[in-house]
Coordinates of C-alpha atoms and ligand atoms in Angstrom, one line a residue:
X140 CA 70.7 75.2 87.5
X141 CA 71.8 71.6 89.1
X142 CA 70.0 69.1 88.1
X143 CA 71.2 66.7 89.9
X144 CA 68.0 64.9 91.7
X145 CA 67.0 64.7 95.1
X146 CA 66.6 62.1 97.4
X147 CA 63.6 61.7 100.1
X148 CA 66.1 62.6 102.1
X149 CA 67.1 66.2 100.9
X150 CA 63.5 66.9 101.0
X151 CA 62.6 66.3 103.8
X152 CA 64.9 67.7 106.3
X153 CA 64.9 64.9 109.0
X154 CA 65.6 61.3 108.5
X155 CA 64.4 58.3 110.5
X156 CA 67.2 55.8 109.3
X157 CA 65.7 51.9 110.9
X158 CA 68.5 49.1 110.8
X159 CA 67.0 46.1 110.2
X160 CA 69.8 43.9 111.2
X161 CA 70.6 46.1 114.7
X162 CA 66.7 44.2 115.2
X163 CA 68.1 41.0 114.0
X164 CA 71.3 41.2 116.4
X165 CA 69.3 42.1 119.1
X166 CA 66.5 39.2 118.4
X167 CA 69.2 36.8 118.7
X168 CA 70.9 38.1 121.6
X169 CA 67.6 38.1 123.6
X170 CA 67.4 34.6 122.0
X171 CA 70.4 33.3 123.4
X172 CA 69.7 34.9 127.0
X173 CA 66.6 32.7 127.1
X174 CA 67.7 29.5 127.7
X175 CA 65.7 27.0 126.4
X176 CA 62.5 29.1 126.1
X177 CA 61.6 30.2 123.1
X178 CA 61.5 34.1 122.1
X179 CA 59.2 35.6 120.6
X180 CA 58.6 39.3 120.0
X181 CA 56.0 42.1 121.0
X182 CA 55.7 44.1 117.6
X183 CA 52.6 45.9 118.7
X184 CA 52.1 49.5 118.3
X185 CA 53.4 48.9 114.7
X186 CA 56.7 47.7 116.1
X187 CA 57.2 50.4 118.8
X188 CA 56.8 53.0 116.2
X189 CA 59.6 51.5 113.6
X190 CA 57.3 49.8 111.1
X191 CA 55.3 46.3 112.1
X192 CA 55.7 45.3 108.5
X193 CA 59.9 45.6 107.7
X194 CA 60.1 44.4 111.3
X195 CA 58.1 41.6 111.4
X196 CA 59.9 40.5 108.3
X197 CA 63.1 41.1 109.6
X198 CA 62.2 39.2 113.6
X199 CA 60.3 36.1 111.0
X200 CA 64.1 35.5 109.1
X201 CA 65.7 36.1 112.2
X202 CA 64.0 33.0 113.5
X203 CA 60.9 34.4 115.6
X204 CA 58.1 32.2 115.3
X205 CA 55.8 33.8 117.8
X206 CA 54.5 37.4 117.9
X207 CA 52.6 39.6 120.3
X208 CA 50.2 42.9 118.9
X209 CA 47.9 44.8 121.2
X210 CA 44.5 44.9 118.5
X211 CA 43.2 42.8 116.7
X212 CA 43.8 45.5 113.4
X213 CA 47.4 45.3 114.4
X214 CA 47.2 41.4 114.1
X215 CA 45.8 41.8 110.3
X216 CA 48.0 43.7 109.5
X217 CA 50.8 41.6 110.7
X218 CA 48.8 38.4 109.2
X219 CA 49.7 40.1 105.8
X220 CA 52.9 40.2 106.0
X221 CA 53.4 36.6 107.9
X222 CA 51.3 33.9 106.7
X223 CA 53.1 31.3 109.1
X224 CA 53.6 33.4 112.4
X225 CA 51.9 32.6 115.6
X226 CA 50.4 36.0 116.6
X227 CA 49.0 36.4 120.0
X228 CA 46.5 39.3 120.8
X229 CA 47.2 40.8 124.4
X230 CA 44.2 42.9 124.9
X231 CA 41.9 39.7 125.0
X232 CA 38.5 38.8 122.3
X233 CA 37.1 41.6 121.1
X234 CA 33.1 40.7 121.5
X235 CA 31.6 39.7 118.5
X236 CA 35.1 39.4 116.7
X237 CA 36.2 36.1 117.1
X238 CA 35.3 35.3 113.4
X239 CA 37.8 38.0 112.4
X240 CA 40.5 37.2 114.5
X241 CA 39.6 33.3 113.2
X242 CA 39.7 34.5 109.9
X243 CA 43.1 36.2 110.4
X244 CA 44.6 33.2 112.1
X245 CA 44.8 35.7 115.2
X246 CA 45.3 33.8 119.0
X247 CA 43.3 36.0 121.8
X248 CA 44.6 36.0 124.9
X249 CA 41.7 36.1 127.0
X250 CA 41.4 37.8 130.4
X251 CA 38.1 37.2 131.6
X252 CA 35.5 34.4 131.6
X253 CA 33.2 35.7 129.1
X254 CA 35.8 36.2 126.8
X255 CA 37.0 32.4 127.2
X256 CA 33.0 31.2 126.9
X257 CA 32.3 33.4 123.7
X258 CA 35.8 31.7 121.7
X259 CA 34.7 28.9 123.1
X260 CA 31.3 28.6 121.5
X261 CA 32.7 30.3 118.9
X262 CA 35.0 27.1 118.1
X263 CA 32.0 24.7 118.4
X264 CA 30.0 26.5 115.4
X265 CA 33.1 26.8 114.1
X266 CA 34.0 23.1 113.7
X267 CA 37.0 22.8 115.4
X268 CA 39.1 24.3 119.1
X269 CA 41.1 27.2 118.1
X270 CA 44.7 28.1 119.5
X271 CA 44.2 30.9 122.6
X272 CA 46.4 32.1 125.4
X273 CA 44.9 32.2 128.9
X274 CA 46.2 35.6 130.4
X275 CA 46.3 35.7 134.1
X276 CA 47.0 38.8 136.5
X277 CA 49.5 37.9 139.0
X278 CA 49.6 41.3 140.8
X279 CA 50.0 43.9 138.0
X280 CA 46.6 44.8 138.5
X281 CA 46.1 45.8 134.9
X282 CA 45.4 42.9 132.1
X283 CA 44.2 39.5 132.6
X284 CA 42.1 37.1 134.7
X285 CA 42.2 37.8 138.9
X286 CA 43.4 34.7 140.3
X287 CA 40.2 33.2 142.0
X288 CA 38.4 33.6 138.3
X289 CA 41.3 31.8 137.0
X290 CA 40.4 29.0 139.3
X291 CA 36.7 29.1 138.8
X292 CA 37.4 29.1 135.0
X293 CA 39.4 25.4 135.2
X294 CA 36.2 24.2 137.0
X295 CA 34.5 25.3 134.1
X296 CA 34.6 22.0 132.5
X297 CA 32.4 22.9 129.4
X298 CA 34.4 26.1 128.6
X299 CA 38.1 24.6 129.4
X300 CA 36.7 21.5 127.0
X301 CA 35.9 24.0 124.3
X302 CA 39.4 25.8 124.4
X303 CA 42.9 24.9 122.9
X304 CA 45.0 26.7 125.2
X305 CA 48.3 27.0 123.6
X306 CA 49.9 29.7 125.9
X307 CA 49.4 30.3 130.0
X308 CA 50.9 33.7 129.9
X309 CA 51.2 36.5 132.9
X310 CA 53.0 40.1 132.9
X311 CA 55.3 41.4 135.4
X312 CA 54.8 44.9 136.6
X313 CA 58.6 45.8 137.7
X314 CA 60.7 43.6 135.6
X315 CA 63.8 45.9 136.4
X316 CA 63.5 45.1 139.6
X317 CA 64.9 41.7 140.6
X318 CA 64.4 42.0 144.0
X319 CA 61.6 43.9 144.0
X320 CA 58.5 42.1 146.2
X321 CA 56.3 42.8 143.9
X322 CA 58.3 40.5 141.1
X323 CA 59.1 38.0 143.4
X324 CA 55.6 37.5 144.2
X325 CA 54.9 37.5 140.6
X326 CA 57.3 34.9 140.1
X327 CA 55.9 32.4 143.4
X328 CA 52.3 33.1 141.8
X329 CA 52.7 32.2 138.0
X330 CA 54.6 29.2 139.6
X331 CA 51.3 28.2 141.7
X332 CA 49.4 29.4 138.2
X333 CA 51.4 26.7 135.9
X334 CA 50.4 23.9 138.1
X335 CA 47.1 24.6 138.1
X336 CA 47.4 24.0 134.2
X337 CA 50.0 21.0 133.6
X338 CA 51.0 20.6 130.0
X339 CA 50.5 23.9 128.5
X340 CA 53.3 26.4 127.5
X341 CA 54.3 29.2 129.8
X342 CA 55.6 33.0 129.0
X343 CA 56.1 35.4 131.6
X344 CA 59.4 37.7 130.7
X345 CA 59.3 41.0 129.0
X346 CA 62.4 42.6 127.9
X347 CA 63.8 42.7 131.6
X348 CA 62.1 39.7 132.2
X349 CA 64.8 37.7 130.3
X350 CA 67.5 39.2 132.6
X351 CA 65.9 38.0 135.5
X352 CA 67.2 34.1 135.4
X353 CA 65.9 30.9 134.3
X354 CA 63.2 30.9 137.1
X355 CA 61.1 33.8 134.7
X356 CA 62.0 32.2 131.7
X357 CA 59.3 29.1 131.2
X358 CA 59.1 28.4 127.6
X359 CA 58.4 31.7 125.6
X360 CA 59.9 35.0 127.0
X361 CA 58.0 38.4 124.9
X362 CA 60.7 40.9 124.5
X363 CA 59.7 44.3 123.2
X364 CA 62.0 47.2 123.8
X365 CA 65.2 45.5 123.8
X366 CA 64.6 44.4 120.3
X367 CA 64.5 48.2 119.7
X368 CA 67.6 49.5 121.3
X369 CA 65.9 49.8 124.8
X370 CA 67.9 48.8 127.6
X371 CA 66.5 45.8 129.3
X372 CA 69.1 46.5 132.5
X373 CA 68.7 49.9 133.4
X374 CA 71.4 49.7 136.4
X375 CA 74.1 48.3 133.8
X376 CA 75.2 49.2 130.5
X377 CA 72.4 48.9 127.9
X378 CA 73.7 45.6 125.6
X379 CA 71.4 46.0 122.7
X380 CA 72.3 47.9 119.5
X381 CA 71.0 51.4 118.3
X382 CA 68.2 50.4 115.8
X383 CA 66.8 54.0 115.1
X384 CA 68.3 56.5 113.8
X385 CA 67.0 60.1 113.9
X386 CA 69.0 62.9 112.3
X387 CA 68.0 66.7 111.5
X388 CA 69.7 68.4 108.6
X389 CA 71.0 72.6 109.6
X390 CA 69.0 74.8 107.8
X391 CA 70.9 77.6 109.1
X392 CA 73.8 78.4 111.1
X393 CA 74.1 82.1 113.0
X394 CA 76.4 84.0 115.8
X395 CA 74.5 85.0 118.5
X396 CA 76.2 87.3 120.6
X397 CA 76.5 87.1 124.3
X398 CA 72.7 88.5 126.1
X399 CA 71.2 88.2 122.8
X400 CA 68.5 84.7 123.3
X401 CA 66.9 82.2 120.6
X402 CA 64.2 80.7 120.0
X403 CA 60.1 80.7 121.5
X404 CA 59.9 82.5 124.7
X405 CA 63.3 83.8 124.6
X406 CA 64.0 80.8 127.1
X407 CA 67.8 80.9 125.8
X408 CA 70.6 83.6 126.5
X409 CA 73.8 83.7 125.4
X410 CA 76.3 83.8 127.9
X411 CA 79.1 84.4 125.2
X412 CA 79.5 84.9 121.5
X413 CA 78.1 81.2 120.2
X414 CA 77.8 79.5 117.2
X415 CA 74.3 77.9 116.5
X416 CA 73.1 76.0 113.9
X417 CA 68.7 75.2 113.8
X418 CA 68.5 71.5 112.7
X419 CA 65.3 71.3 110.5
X420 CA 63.6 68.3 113.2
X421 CA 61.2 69.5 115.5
X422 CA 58.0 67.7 117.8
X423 CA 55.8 67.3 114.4
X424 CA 58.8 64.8 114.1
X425 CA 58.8 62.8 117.2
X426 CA 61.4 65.2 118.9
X427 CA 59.5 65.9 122.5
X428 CA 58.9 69.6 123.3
X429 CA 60.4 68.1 127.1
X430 CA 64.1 68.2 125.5
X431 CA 63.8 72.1 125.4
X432 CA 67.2 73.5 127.0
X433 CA 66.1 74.3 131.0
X434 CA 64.2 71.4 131.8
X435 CA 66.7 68.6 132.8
X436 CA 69.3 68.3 135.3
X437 CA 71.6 67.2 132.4
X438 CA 71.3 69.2 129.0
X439 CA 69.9 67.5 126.2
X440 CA 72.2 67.0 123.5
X441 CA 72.7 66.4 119.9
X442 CA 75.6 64.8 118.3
X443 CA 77.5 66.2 115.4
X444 CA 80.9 66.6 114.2
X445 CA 82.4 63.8 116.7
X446 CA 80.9 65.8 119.7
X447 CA 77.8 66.2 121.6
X448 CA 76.4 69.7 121.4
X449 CA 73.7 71.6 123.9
X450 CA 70.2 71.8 122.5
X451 CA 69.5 74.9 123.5
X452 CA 66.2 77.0 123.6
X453 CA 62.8 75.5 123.6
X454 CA 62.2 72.9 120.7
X455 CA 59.5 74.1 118.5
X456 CA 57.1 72.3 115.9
X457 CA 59.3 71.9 112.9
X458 CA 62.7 73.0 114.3
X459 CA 65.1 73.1 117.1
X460 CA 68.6 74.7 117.9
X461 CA 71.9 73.8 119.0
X462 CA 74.8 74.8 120.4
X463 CA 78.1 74.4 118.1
X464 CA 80.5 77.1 119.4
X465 CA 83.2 74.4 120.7
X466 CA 83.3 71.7 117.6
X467 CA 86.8 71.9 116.0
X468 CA 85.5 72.6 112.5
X469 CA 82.5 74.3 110.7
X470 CA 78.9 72.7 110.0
X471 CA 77.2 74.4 107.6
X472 CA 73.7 74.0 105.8
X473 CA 72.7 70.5 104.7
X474 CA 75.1 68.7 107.6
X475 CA 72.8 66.3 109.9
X476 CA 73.1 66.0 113.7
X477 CA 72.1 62.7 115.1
X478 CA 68.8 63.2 118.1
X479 CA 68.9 59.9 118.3
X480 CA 70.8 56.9 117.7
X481 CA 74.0 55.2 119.1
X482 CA 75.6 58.3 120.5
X483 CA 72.6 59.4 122.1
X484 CA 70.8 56.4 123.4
X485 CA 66.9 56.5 123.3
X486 CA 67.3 55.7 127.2
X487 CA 69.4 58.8 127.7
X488 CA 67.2 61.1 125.7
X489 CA 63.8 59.6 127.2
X490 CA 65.2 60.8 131.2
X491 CA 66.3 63.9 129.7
X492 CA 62.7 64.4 128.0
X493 CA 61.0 62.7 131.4
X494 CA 59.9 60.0 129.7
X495 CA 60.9 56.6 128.9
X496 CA 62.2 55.2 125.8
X497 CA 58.8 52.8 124.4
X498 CA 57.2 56.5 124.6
X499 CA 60.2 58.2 122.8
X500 CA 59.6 55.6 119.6
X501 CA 56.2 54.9 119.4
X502 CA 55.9 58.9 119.6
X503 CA 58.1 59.2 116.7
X504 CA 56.5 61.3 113.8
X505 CA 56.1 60.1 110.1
X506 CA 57.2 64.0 108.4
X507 CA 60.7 62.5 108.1
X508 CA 62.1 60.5 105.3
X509 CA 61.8 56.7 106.6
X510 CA 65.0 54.7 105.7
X511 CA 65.3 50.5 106.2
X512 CA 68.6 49.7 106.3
X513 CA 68.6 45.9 103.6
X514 CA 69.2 42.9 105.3
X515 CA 73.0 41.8 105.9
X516 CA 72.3 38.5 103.8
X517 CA 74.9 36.6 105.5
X518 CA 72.9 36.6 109.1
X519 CA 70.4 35.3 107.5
X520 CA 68.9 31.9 108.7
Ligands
LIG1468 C1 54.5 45.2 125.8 C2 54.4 43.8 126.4 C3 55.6 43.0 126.3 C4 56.9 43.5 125.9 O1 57.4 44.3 127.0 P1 58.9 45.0 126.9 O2 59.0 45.7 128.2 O3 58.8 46.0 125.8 O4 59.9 44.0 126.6 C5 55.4 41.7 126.8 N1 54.3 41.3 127.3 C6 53.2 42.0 127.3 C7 51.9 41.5 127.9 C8 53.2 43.3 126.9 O5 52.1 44.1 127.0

């Protein structure tokens, strides 16, 4: 028998290939789009599903300084792995945590008054102000202090005193939109919001937000999905690079003759004799049940052999099946298909699926082998 060994990847029949410096490119890209702001980075939900740790490593040597998680947990775990980083809490002081997120070097940003009292008085037992963001709702409606308690909280003058406000920060609900009413008012409101507040760093942009011009830009934009391949201009071509790369391996190939169907439910009929070939990658491995043959306007596809193929049938827990009648040459067992990657952009597959891309990645399984691409040592800064 062979002995020659295996690799994660033979054994595991789908691979999640991340390249590191696709998240470095795209970093510095956002970067130079910025102005003179500053960018940081929103790594939260372990990096949009690609790994907080080889990311944050890879956004830190890329030159990002500041860095946005959703939990506090996600902020320790980034503390690990950056000693130096600024990292900024969005979903505010957890009550009765500010000693963890002091002992983590973690910056809430606070959306309500009791949040600012309680770091507040938590700094005064503490011995000295620590660093916070001040998270105002300008009309998203969903995180962050209404306007009017804003106000009432820079009357406050014992809390503000207590405080070391190091960020004003607000969100924008339709970034995408540049004309939309609802960012325009967002944009006129944070304005009014800064005044209120002389002195202390602003950050408004997401992703889109960047795209939007020098007016969103203040002095730290938070990009998220661009860094991952997301398209920040959904009415133009998407300029970011591919950073993740899914591909199933063909377990098996098989002619299906024409009226004979495949797969669950039978949801699939041959129109003709066709070639298929069952890729071992199914929705235990981030592949969305949604990209079943049948449910889109346009077929979702794979891509293999220099073309696109039809996914056809439903996709099923561990596997899924494709079309491969019309490539010019034979796949056999062991040949991968990319589901995802620069051929088939997340954006594309997310419509196709229903969804949008940050739900593609951050749904993306852990079955698979896992591959970081090393660091192209001469980007590095
Ligand atoms: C997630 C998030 C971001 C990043 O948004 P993208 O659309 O992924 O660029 C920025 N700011 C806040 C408050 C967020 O929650």
């Amino acid at each position: 028998m062979d002995q020659t060994a295996t690799t994660p990847k033979d054994l595991a029949g789908a691979v999640l290939s991340i390249d590191l410096s696709a998240i470095q490119k795209n970093w510095r890209y956002l970067n130079s789009h910025a102005g003179s702001a500053e960018c940081g980075a929103a790594v939260k939900g372990n990096a949009y599903g690609l790994g907080v740790e080889p990311v944050g490593r890879a956004l830190w040597e890329a030159g990002c300084r500041s860095f946005f998680v959703a939990r506090p947990k996600e902020g320790e775990e980034l503390r690990g792995v950056l000693p130096e980083a600024t990292i900024y809490v969005l979903d505010g002081l957890f009550p009765g945590q500010a000693e963890f997120y002091a002992q983590n070097n973690l910056l809430p940003a606070l959306i309500s008054t009791e949040e600012a009292r309680e770091w507040a008085a938590f700094g005064r037992v503490y011995g000295r102000k620590l660093p916070c963001a001040i998270h105002v709702d300008t009309g998203i409606n969903r995180l962050g202090f209404p306007i009017a308690e804003y106000t009432a909280l820079l009357a406050e003058t014992a809390t503000m005193e207590g405080l070391n406000v190091s960020l004003l920060m607000s969100h924008l609900a339709c970034a995408e939109e540049a004309t939309h009413p609802l960012t325009l008012k967002q944009r006129d409101t944070f304005r009014d919001v800064r005044a209120k507040l002389p002195g202390v760093p602003a950050s408004l942009a997401n992703s889109s937000g960047i795209f939007l011009g020098k007016d969103y830009a203040h002095d730290l934009v938070r990009p998220g999905i661009a860094i991952y391949g997301g398209n920040p201009t959904p009415a133009l071509a998407n300029p970011m690079q591919a950073v993740a790369l899914l591909e199933g391996t063909i377990l098996q190939t098989r002619t299906v003759h024409a009226g004979e169907t495949v797969g669950y439910g039978a949801t699939w009929q041959a129109a003709r004799e066709t070639r298929i070939a069952v890729l071992g990658a199914g929705y235990k491995d981030g592949v969305p049940r949604a990209l079943s043959s049948g449910n889109s306007a346009t077929p979702p596809q794979v891509f293999l052999g220099g073309k696109r193929c039809p996914i056809i049938g439903r996709v099923s827990m561990d596997m899924m099946a494709i079309d491969v009648t019309d490539l010019p040459r034979a796949v056999a067992h062991g040949d991968s298909a990319e589901i995802l990657g620069p051929h088939i952009l997340i954006d594309e597959a997310a419509a196709w699926a229903g969804t949008i891309s940050y739900e593609l990645l951050t749904r993306l399984g852990s079955r698979y082998a896992r591959l970081y691409s090393e660091l192209d040592s001469g980007l590095q800064s």
